[in-house]
Structures are given as structure tokens and as C-alpha cells.
Coordinates of C-alpha atoms and ligand atoms in Angstrom, one line a residue:
X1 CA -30.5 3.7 2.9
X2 CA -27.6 6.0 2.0
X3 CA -28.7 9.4 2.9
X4 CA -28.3 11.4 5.9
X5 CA -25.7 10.0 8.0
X6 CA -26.9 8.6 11.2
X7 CA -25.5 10.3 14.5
X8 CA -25.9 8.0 17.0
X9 CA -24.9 4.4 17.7
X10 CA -28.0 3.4 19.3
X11 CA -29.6 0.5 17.5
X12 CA -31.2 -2.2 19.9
X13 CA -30.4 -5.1 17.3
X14 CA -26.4 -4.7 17.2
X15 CA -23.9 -3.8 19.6
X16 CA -23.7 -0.5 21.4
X17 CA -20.9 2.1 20.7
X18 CA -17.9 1.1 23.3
X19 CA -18.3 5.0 25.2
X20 CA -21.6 5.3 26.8
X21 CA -23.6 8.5 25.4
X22 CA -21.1 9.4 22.9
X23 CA -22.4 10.5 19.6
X24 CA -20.6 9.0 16.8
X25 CA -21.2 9.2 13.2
X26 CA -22.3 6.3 11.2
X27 CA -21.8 5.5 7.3
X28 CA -25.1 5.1 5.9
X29 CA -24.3 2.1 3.9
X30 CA -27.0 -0.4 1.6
X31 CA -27.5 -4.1 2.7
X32 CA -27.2 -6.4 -0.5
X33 CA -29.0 -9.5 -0.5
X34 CA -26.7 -12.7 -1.1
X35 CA -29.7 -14.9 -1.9
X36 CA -31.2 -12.5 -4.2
X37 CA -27.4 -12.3 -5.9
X38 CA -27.2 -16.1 -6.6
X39 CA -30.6 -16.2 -8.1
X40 CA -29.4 -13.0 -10.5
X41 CA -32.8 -11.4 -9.7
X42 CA -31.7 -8.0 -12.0
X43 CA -32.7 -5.3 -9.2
X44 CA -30.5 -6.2 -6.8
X45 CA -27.5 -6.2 -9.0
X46 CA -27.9 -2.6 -10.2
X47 CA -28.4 -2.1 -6.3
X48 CA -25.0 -3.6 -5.9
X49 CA -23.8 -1.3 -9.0
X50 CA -25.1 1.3 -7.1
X51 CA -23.2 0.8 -3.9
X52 CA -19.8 0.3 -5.8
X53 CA -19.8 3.4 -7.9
X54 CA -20.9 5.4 -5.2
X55 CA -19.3 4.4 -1.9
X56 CA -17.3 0.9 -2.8
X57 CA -18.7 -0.9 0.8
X58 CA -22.1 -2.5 1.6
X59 CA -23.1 -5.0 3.9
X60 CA -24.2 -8.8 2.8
X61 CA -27.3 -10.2 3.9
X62 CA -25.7 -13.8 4.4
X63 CA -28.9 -15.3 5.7
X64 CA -30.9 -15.7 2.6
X65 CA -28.8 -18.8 1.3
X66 CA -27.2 -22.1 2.1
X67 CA -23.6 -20.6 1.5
X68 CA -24.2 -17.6 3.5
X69 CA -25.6 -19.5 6.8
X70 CA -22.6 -22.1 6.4
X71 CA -20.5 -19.2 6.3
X72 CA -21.9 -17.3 9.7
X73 CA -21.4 -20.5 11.0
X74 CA -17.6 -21.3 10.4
X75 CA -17.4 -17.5 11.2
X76 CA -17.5 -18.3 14.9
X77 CA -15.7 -21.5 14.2
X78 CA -12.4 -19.2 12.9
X79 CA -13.2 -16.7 15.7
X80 CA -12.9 -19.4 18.6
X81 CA -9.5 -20.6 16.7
X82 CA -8.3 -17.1 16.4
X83 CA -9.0 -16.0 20.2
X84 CA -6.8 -19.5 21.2
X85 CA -3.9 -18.5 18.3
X86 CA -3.4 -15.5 19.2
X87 CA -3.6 -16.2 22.8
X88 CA -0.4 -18.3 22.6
X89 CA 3.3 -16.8 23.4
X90 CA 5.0 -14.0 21.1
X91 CA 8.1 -16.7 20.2
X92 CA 5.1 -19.5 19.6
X93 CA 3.6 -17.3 17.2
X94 CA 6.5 -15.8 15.5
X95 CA 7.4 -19.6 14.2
X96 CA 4.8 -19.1 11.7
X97 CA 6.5 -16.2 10.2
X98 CA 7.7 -16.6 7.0
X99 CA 8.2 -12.4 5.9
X100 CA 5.5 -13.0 3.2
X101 CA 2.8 -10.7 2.2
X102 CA 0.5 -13.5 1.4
X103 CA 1.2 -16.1 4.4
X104 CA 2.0 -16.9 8.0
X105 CA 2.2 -14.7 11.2
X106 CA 2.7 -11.2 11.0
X107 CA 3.7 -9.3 14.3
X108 CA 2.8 -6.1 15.9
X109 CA 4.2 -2.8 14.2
X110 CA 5.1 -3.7 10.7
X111 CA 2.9 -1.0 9.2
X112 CA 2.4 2.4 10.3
X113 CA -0.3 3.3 12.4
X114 CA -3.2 5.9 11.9
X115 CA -1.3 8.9 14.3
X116 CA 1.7 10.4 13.0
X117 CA 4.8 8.6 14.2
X118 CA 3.4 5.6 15.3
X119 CA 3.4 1.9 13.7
X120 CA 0.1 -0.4 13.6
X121 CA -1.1 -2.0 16.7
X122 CA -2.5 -5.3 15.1
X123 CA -1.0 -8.8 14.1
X124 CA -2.0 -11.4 11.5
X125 CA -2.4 -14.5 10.2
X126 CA -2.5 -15.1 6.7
X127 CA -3.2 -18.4 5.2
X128 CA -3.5 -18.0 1.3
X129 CA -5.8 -19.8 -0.9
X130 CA -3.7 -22.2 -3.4
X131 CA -1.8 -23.5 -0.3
X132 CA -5.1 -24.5 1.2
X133 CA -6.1 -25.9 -2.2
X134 CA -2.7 -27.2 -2.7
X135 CA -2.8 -28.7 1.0
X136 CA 0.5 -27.7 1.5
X137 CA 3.0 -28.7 4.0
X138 CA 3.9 -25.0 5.3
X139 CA 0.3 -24.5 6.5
X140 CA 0.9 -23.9 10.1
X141 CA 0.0 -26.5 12.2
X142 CA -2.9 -24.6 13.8
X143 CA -4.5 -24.2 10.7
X144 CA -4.2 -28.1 9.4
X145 CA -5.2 -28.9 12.5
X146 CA -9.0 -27.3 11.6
X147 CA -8.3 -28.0 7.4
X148 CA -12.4 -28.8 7.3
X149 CA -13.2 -25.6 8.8
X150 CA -10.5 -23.6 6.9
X151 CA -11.7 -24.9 3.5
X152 CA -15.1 -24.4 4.3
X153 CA -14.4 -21.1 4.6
X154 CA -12.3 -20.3 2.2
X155 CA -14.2 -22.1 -0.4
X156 CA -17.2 -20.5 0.9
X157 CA -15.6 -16.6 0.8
X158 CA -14.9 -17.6 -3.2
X159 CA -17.9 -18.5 -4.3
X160 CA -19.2 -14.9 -2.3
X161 CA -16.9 -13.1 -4.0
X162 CA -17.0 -14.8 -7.3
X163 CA -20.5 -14.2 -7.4
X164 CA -20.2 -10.5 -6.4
X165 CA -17.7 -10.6 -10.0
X166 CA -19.9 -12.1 -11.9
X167 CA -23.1 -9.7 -11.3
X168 CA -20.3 -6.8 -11.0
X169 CA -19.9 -7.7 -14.8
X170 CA -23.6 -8.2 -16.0
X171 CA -24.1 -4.8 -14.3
X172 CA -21.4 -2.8 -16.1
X173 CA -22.3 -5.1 -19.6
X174 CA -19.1 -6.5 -19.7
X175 CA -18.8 -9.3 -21.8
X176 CA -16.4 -12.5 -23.1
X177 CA -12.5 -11.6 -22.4
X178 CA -13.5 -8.1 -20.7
X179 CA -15.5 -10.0 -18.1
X180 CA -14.0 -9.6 -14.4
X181 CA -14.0 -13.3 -13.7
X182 CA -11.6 -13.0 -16.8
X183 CA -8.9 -11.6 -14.7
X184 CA -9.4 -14.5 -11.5
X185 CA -9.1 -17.2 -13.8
X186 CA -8.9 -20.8 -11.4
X187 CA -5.6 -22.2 -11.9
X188 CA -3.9 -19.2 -12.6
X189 CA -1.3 -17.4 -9.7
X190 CA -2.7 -15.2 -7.3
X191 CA -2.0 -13.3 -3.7
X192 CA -5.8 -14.1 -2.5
X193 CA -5.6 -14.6 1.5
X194 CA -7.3 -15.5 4.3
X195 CA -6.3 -13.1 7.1
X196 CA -7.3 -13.1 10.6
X197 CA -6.3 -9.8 12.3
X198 CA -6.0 -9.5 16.1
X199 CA -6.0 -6.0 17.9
X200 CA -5.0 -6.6 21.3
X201 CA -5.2 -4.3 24.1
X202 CA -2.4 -1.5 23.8
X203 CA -0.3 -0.8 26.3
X204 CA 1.7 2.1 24.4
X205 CA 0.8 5.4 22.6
X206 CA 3.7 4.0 20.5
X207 CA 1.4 1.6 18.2
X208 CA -2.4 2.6 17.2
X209 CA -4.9 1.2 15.1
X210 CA -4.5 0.1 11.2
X211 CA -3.0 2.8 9.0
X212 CA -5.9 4.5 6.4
X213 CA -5.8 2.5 3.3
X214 CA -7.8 1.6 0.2
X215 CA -7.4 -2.4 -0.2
X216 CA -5.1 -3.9 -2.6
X217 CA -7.1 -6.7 -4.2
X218 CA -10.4 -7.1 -6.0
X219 CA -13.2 -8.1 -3.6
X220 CA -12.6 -8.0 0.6
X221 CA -15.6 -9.7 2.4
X222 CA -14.8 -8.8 5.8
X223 CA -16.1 -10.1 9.1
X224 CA -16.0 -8.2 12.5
X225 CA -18.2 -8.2 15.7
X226 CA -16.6 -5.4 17.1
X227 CA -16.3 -1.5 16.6
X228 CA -13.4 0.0 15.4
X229 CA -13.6 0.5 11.3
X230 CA -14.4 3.8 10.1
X231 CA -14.6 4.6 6.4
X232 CA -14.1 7.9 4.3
X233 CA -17.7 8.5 3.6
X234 CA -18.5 10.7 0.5
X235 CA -22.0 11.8 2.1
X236 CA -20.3 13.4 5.5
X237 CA -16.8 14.3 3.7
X238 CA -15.5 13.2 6.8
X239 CA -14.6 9.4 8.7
X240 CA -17.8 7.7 9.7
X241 CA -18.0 4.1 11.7
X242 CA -19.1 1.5 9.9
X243 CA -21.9 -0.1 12.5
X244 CA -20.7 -3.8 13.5
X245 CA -23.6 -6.2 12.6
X246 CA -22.5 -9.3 13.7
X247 CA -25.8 -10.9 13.1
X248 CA -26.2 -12.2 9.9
X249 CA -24.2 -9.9 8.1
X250 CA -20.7 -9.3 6.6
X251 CA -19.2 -5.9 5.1
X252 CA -17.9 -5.7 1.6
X253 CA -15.5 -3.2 -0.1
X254 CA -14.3 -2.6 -3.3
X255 CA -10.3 -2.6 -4.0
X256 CA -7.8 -1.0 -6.3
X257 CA -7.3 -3.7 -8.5
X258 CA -11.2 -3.5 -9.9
X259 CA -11.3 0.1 -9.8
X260 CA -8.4 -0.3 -12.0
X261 CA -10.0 -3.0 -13.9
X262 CA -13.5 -1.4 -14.1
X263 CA -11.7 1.9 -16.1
X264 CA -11.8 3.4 -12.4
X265 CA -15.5 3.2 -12.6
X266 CA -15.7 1.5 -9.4
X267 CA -15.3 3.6 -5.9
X268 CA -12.4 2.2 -4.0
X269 CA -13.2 3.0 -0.4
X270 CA -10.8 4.5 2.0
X271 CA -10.8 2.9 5.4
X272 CA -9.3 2.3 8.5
X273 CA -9.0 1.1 12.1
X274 CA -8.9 2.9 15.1
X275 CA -9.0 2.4 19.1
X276 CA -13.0 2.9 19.1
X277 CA -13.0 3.8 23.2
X278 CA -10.2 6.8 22.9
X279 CA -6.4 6.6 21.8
X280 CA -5.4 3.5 23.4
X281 CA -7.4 -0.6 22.4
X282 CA -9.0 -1.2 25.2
X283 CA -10.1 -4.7 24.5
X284 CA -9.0 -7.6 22.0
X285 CA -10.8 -7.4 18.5
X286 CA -10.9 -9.8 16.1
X287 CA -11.8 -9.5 12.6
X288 CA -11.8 -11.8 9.4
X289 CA -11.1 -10.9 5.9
X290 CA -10.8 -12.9 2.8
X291 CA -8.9 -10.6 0.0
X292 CA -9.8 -12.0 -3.5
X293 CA -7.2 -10.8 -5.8
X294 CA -6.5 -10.6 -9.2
X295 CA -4.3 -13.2 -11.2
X296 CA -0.6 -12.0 -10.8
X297 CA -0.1 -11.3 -14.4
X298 CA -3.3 -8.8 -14.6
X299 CA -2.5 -5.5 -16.4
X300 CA -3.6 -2.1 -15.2
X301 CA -3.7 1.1 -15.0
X302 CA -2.3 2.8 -11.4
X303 CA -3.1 6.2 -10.5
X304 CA -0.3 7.6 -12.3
X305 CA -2.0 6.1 -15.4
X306 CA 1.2 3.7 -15.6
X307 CA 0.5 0.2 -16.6
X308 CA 1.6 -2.5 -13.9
X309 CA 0.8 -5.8 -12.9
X310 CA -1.3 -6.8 -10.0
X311 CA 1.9 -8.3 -8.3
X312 CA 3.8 -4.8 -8.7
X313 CA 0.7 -3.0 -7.7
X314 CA 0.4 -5.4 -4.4
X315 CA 4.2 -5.7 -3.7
X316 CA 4.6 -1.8 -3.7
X317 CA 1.7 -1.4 -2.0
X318 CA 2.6 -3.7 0.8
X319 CA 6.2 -1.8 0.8
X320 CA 4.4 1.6 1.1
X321 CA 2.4 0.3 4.5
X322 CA 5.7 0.0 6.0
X323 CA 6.9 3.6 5.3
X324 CA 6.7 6.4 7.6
X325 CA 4.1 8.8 6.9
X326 CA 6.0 11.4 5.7
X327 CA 6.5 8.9 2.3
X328 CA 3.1 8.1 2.5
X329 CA 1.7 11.3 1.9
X330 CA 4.0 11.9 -1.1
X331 CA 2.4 9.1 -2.9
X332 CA -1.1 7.9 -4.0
X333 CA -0.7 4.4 -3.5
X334 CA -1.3 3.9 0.0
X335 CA -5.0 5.7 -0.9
X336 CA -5.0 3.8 -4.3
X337 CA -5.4 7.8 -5.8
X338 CA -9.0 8.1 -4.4
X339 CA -7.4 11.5 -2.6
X340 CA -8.3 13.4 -5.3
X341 CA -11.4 11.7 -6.2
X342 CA -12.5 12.5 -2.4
X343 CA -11.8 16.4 -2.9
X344 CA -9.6 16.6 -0.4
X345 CA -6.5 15.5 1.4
X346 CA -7.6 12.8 4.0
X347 CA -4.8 13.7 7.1
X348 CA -3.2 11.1 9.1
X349 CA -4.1 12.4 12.3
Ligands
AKG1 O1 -9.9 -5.1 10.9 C1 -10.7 -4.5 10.2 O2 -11.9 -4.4 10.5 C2 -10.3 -4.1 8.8 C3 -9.0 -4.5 8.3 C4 -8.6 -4.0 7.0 O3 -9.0 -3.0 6.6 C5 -7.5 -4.7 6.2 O4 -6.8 -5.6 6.7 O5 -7.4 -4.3 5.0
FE2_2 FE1 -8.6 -2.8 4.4

């Protein structure tokens, strides 16, 4: 229940915090019931209102439906595939980079990282959806090589998030062209991706964690065992860990583009990634996250109050990862202009 933060990472049912003893805080964050959502049972969708205008994350009770089980299940399915990809050489990997946004490899220090001065200590692989639908030929190998378990998954982590549009919608009364499924129209381009992100063990102050950031898209449903994500949570005004629960649940979080899309009625939440155990990874973690995105061609308004497309708005956004911090700071995008909405100035470091 959201409330009183909780300051200690000792829950029996889910993994302890990586330092023994240490107090952390925890986001008090609502669990929404998938199976409840498919059957539109009316409470639960103004409870998922409730956690999007207020915080912008939840976690998803995945085992009250078919669809959700399936999913837990290829969960482990990509997380076994992911600890062999990853595992292979640097020059193996880098063959699957295509300097895309949306698809293939991504190495080590492209972004900046969450200290001042220092780039991202995390790579990537991205495989988008229309190539999976597509079945195209610049899938990397790996990933045809497993095409049943990808398009599970994939076509799994739509209908989630479709259904978390459609109820968004009924919630806010939005009807015919205004609808949100309006704007993720099948058929029509999009950036939606798969992404499987790898932390590996750091061996240099030079690279650390995953940069704060609000997400780009629409909808992220986002899959990690491990500790390590902290969101901006309204309730402490400060960063609080978001608890791994890698038993039956996923996280969810709200992006710019339906903020945008909503009127900014939505909360986009401010998150990020950092070494859990101290300033340096100490062990691999793994997470999964499938970013359903807008249609290309979507119209909205950015934080400036500027209309732009949701391929400007992702493009730029993706550009501003890359700068240094000092650029960062000058502009709202990295924090998709929830800064001022927090109260405060979130610093880097
Ligand atoms: O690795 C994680 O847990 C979160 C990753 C994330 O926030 C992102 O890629 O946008
Ligand atoms: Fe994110």
C-alpha cells in the first residue's frame, strides 16, 4: 500500500538487499492484478488510475491469467539466453551492432552514467517488434535461433501492455479517436523493442550504473530478479529501491509519450540504476524490458509545450543519453520535465 515508505529490505518472500544489515529505503508501490485487468472488473482499473497519476510504476500480479504464467515462464527462458549472449566475446557481440536505437547490440558506455563524469556501465540487446513480426533477415542469429520463445514473449508483452492502454483509457473516459490504443495503431510504424540489458561486474570507477531517466515510450513492463532500480518517489522526496519480486511479478512504469498523450495527466516516473552493493557492480544483473511505443507519426506536446512527433521526441531523447551531464542538466528531456513537477532538482550524484 503506498504510504510510509518501508526502511528495511527484509522480506522473507523476495531476495534480501545485497549488503547485510543495511537499511535501505523502499518505494511503497501498489500490486495490480493482471487477471482482474483482462476481465475489466471496474475497481481495479481506477486502482491502476490511481498508481499512474500518482507515482507512474506498480507491480503486475502475472499469476492470475494464462498470459501472465506463459510470460513468467519465457521470462526464464530469455534470462538463460541472455546469461549465454552476453557471456560470448566483446568482437562476437559487437557483430550485432547496427548503431540503431531500436535494434541489435549496444556496448558498454554509450550513455552517461548516474556519477558525474562517468558513462553507463550496461550493454544491450534490442530486438524490435515489426522485425520479429516481419521475421526479418537482420534478426541476429541468436535470436532466430529461439524465434518461438522470442515471439512468445513479445506477443505476450503486447497484449500486457495493450491491455494496460485499453483500461488506461476507460479510466480517464477517453473515447473513439482520443482513445490511447488510437495512437498504437497495428500496422502502423513504431520504435517498440525488446531489450535485454546486461550489467556486468565493473572493473572501473570510469562506468556506473544507468543514467536517471524518465522512459521514452508509452508502456515499459520490466522484468528483473535483481536489486539495483531505484525510483524518485514522491512520498520520500528522495530515491527509493524498488524491491525485486521475482516471483510472480513484473514492474510497470509510465513513459513520456502518455504523459504527453494523457494532457500530462499521467506521472512519468524518474528512475534509475545503480551498483546496489556500493560504487562498483559487483555481480552480473540481468533485466528485461519490453518498451511499447507510440506510432512514429503521434503528435505531442514536449515539456516546452512544443508540438513533436514521437520519433523526434525518441531520437532526441536517445541523443541526450549520450551527452555529458553538464547538457543534461540544461535540458528537461532527459527527465521528460517531471523536475519541476518533483519540486526540486533531482542531482546526478
Ligand atoms: O535495468 C533496469 O532495471 C531498468 C532499465 C531502464 O530503466 C531502461 O532501460 O529504461
Ligand atoms: Fe527506464
Amino acid at each position: 500500500m503506498p504510504g510510509s515508505p518501508i526502511r528495511s529490505a527484509r522480506n522473507a518472500a523476495f531476495p534480501a538487499f545485497p549488503v547485510k544489515g543495511e537499511e535501505v529505503t523502499i518505494a511503497p508501490l501498489v500490486t495490480i492484478d493482471l487477471g482482474q485487468l483482462i476481465k475489466r472488473d471496474g475497481a481495479e482499473i481506477a486502482k491502476l488510475l490511481g498508481a499512474c497519476v500518482t507515482h507512474g510504476f506498480f507491480y503486475l500480479d502475472l499469476q492470475t491469467s494464462d498470459q501472465g504464467r506463459q510470460i513468467l515462464a519465457d521470462e526464464q527462458g530469455l534470462l538463460r539466453f541472455m546469461r549465454e549472449y552476453f557471456d560470448q566475446p566483446h568482437e562476437v557481440k559487437m557483430l550485432d551492432d547496427r548503431q540503431s536505437f531500436t535494434h541489435g547490440f549496444k556496448p558498454i558506455g554509450t550513455f552517461s552514467g548516474t556519477e558525474t563524469g562517468t558513462k553507463d556501465c550496461y550493454e544491450t540487446l534490442k530486438v524490435s517488434r515489426a522485425e520479429m513480426v516481419e521475421n526479418s533477415s537482420k534478426l541476429p542469429e541468436g535470436v532466430k535461433a529461439k524465434e518461438a520463445l522470442f515471439e512468445s514473449f513479445i506477443s505476450l508483452s503486447h497484449f500486457i501492455t495493450h491491455t494496460l492502454l485499453e483500461c488506461l483509457s476507460d479510466a480517464l473516459g477517453l473515447t473513439d479517436r482520443a482513445r490511447l490504443e488510437q495512437f498504437h495503431r497495428e500496422g502502423e510504424d513504431t520504435n517498440t523493442t525488446l531489450v535485454m540489458l546486461h550489467y556486468p561486474p565493473s572493473a572501473s570507477d570510469l562506468h556506473v550504473g544507468h543514467n536517471k531517466h524518465t522512459d521514452i515510450g508509452s508502456i515499459t513492463l520490466l522484468f528483473s530478479e535483481q536489486w539495483g532500480l531505484q525510483v524518485w518517489s514522491p512520498d520520500t522526496d528522495g530515491w527509493a529501491f524498488v524491491q525485486p519480486r521475482p516471483r510472480g511479478h513484473a514492474t510497470i512504469n509510465v513513459g513520456d509519450s502518455l504523459r504527453f498523450l494523457s494532457g500530462k495527466r499521467l506521472f512519468s516516473c524518474l528512475h534509475r540504476v545503480i551498483p546496489p552493493a556500493g560504487g562498483r557492480q559487483e555481480e552480473d544483473r540481468y533485466s528485461i524490458a519490453y518498451f511499447l511505443r507510440p506510432e512514429n507519426n503521434a503528435v505531442y506536446e514536449d515539456p516546452d509545450g512544443k508540438k513533436v512527433t514521437a520519433r523526434q521526441w525518441h531520437d532526441g531523447k536517445y541523443v541526450m543519453f549520450g551527452e555529458p551531464h553538464t547538457r543534461q542538466d540544461e535540458s528537461p528531456m532527459l527527465t521528460g520535465g517531471m523536475e519541476p513537477i518533483l519540486g526540486r532538482r533531482v542531482q546526478v550524484a
